[in-house]
Tab-separated table of C-alpha atoms in Angstrom:
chain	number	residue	atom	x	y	z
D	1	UNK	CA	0.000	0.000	0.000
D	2	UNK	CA	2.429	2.211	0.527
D	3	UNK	CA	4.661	1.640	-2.273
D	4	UNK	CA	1.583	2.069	-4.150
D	5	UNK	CA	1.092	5.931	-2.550
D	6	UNK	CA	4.868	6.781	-3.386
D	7	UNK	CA	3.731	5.819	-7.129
D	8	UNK	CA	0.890	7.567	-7.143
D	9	UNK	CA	2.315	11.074	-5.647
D	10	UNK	CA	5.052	10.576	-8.028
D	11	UNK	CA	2.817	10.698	-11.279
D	12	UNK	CA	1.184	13.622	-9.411
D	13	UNK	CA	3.576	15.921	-8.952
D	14	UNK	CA	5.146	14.862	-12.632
D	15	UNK	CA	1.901	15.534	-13.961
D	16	UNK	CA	1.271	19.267	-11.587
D	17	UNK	CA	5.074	19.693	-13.380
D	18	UNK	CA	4.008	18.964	-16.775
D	19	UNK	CA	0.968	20.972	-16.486
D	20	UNK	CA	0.827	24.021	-14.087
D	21	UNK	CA	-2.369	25.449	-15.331
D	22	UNK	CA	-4.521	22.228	-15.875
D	23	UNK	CA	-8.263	23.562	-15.224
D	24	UNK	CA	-11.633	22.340	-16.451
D	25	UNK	CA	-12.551	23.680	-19.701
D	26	UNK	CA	-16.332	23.526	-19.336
D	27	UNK	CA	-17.992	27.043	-18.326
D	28	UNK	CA	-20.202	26.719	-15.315
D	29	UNK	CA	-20.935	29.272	-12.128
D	30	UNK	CA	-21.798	26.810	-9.697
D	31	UNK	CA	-21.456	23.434	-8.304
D	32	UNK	CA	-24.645	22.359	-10.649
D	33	UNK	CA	-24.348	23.729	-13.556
D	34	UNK	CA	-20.841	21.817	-13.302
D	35	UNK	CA	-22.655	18.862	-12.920
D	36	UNK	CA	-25.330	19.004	-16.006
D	37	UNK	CA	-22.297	20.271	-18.009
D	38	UNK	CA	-20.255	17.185	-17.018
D	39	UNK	CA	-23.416	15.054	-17.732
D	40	UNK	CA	-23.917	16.422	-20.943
D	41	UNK	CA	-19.866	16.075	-22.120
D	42	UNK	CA	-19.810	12.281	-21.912
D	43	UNK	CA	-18.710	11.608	-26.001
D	44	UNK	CA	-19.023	15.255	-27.371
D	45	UNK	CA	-16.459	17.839	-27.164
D	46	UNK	CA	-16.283	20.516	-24.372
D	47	UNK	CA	-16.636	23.299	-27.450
D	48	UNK	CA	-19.841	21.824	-28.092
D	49	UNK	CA	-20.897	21.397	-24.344
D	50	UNK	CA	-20.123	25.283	-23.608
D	51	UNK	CA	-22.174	26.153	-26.987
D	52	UNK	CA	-25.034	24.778	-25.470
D	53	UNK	CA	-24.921	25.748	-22.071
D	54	UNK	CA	-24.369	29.354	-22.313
D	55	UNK	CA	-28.037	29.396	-23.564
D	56	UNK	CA	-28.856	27.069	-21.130
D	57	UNK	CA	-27.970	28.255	-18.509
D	58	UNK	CA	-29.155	31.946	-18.844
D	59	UNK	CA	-32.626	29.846	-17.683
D	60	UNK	CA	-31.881	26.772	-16.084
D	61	UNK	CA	-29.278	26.934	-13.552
D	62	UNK	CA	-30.543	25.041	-10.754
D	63	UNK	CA	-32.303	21.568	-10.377
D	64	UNK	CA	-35.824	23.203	-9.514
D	65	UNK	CA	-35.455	25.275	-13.356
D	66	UNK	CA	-34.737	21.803	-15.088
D	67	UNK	CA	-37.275	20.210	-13.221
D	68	UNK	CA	-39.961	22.737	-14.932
D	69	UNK	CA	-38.835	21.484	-18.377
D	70	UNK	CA	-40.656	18.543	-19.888
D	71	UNK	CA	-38.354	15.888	-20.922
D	72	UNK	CA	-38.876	16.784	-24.774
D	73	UNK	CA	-38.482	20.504	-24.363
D	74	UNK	CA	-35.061	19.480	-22.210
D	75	UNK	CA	-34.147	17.136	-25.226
D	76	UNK	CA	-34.287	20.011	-27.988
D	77	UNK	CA	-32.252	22.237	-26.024
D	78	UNK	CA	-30.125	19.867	-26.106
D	79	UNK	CA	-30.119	17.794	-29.129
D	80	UNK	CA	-26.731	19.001	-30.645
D	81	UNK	CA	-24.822	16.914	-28.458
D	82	UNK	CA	-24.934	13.324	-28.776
D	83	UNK	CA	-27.028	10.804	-26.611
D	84	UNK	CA	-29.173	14.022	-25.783
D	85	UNK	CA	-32.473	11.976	-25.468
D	86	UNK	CA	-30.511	9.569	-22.121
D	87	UNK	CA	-28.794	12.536	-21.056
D	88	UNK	CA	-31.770	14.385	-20.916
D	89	UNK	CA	-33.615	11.545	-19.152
D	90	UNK	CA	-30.627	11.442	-16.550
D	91	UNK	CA	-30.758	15.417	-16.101
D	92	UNK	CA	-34.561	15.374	-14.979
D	93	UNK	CA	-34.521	12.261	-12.872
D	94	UNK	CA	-31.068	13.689	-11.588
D	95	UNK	CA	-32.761	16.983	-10.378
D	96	UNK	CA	-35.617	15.846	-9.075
D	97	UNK	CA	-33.188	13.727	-6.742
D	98	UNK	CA	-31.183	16.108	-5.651
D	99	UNK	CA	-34.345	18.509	-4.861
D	100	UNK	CA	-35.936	15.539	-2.893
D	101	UNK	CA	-33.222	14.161	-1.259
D	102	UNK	CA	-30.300	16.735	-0.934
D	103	UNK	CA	-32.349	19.968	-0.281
D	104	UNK	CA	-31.650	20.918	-4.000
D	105	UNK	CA	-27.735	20.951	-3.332
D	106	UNK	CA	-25.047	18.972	-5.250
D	107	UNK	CA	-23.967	16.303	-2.707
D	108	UNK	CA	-19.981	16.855	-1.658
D	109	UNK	CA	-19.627	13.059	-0.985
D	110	UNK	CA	-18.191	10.573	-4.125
D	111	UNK	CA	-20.944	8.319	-2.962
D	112	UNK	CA	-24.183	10.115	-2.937
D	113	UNK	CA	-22.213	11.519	-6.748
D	114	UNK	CA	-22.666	8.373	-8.152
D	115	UNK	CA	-26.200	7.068	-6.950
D	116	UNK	CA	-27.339	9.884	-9.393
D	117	UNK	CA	-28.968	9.198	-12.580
D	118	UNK	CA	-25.833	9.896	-15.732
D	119	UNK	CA	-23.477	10.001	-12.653
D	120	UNK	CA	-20.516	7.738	-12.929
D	121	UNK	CA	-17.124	7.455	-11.231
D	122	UNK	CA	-15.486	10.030	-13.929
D	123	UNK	CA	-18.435	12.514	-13.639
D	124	UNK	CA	-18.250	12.388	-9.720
D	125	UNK	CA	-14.596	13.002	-9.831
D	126	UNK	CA	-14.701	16.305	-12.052
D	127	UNK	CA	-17.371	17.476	-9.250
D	128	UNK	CA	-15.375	16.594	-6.524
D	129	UNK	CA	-12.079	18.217	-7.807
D	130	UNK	CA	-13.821	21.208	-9.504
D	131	UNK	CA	-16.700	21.750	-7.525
D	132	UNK	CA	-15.800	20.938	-4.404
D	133	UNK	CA	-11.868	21.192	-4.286
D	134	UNK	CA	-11.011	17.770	-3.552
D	135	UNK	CA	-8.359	15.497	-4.276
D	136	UNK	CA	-9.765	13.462	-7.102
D	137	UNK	CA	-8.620	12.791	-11.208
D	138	UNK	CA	-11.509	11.886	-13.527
D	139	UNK	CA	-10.333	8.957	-15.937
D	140	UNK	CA	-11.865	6.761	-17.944
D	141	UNK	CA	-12.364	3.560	-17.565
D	142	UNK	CA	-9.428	2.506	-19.910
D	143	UNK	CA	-7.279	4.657	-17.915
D	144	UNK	CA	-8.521	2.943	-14.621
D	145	UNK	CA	-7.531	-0.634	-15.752
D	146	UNK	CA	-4.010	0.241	-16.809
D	147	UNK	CA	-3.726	2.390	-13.440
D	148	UNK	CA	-4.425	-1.134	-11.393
D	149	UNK	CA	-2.442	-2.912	-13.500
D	150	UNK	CA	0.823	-1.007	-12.618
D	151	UNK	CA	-0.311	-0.319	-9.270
D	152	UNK	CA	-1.197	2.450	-8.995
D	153	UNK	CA	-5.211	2.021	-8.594
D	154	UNK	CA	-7.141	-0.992	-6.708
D	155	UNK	CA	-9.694	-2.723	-8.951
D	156	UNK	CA	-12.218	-2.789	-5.812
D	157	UNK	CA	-14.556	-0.334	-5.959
D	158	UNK	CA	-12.818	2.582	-4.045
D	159	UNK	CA	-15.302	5.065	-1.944
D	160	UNK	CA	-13.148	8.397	-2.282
């Protein structure tokens, strides 16, 4: 284990080294509109993302505004990006979650991130490190597996 934390602090700092000014590229003014934009960049290009969401969010910035939106009219505000008619379906269902159960707040913990509808580990870690300031890298699955295999990820299913 702890061989495996000298590895990993290693690539860290390397990677801080190699880039200083690493920062999110999607725009977004708070902790939700970080999340729907994260949602909504799974297979389509940040550009693309940030096209769409400066109109979209000039209306909808919080989960009660999306929840006011039928699930078609979310869809063709939407519809440039690809998959719009799942991620759409995961953006209401998502809101209305976090207005029933989390008092309309994003939740801070990587846990409560990924019991959310279009929510995966990746998605939960730009929150976490964006949003919320914590420790986390988002990678994708591919990036995971050859992480583990050099040791420097577990293969369980780690609760950040």
């Amino acid at each position: 284990m702890i061989e495996k934390n000298k590895k990993a602090i290693s690539v860290l700092n390397e990677l801080k080294e190699l880039y200083p000014d690493a920062k999110c590229e999607l725009n977004y003014s708070n902790n939700f509109e970080l999340l729907v934009a994260t949602i909504l960049s799974a297979q389509s290009t940040d550009k693309k993302v940030n096209e769409i969401t400066t109109k979209l969010f000039k209306d909808y910035n919080a989960p009660e505004d999306f929840m006011t939106l039928t699930h078609e009219e979310l869809q063709n505000k939407i519809k440039k990006i690809g998959l719009y008619r799942n991620k759409a379906k995961h953006i209401k269902a998502m809101s209305e979650i976090l207005v029933k159960d989390f008092s309309g707040d994003v939740p801070c913990e990587f846990k409560d991130l990924i019991s959310l509808p279009g929510v995966g580990r990746k998605t939960a870690n730009v929150v976490l490190s964006n949003g919320f300031g914590v420790p986390a890298i988002a990678v994708d699955t591919h990036v995971f597996r050859v992480a583990n295999r050099i040791g420097l990820a577990s293969s369980e299913k780690v609760e950040e």
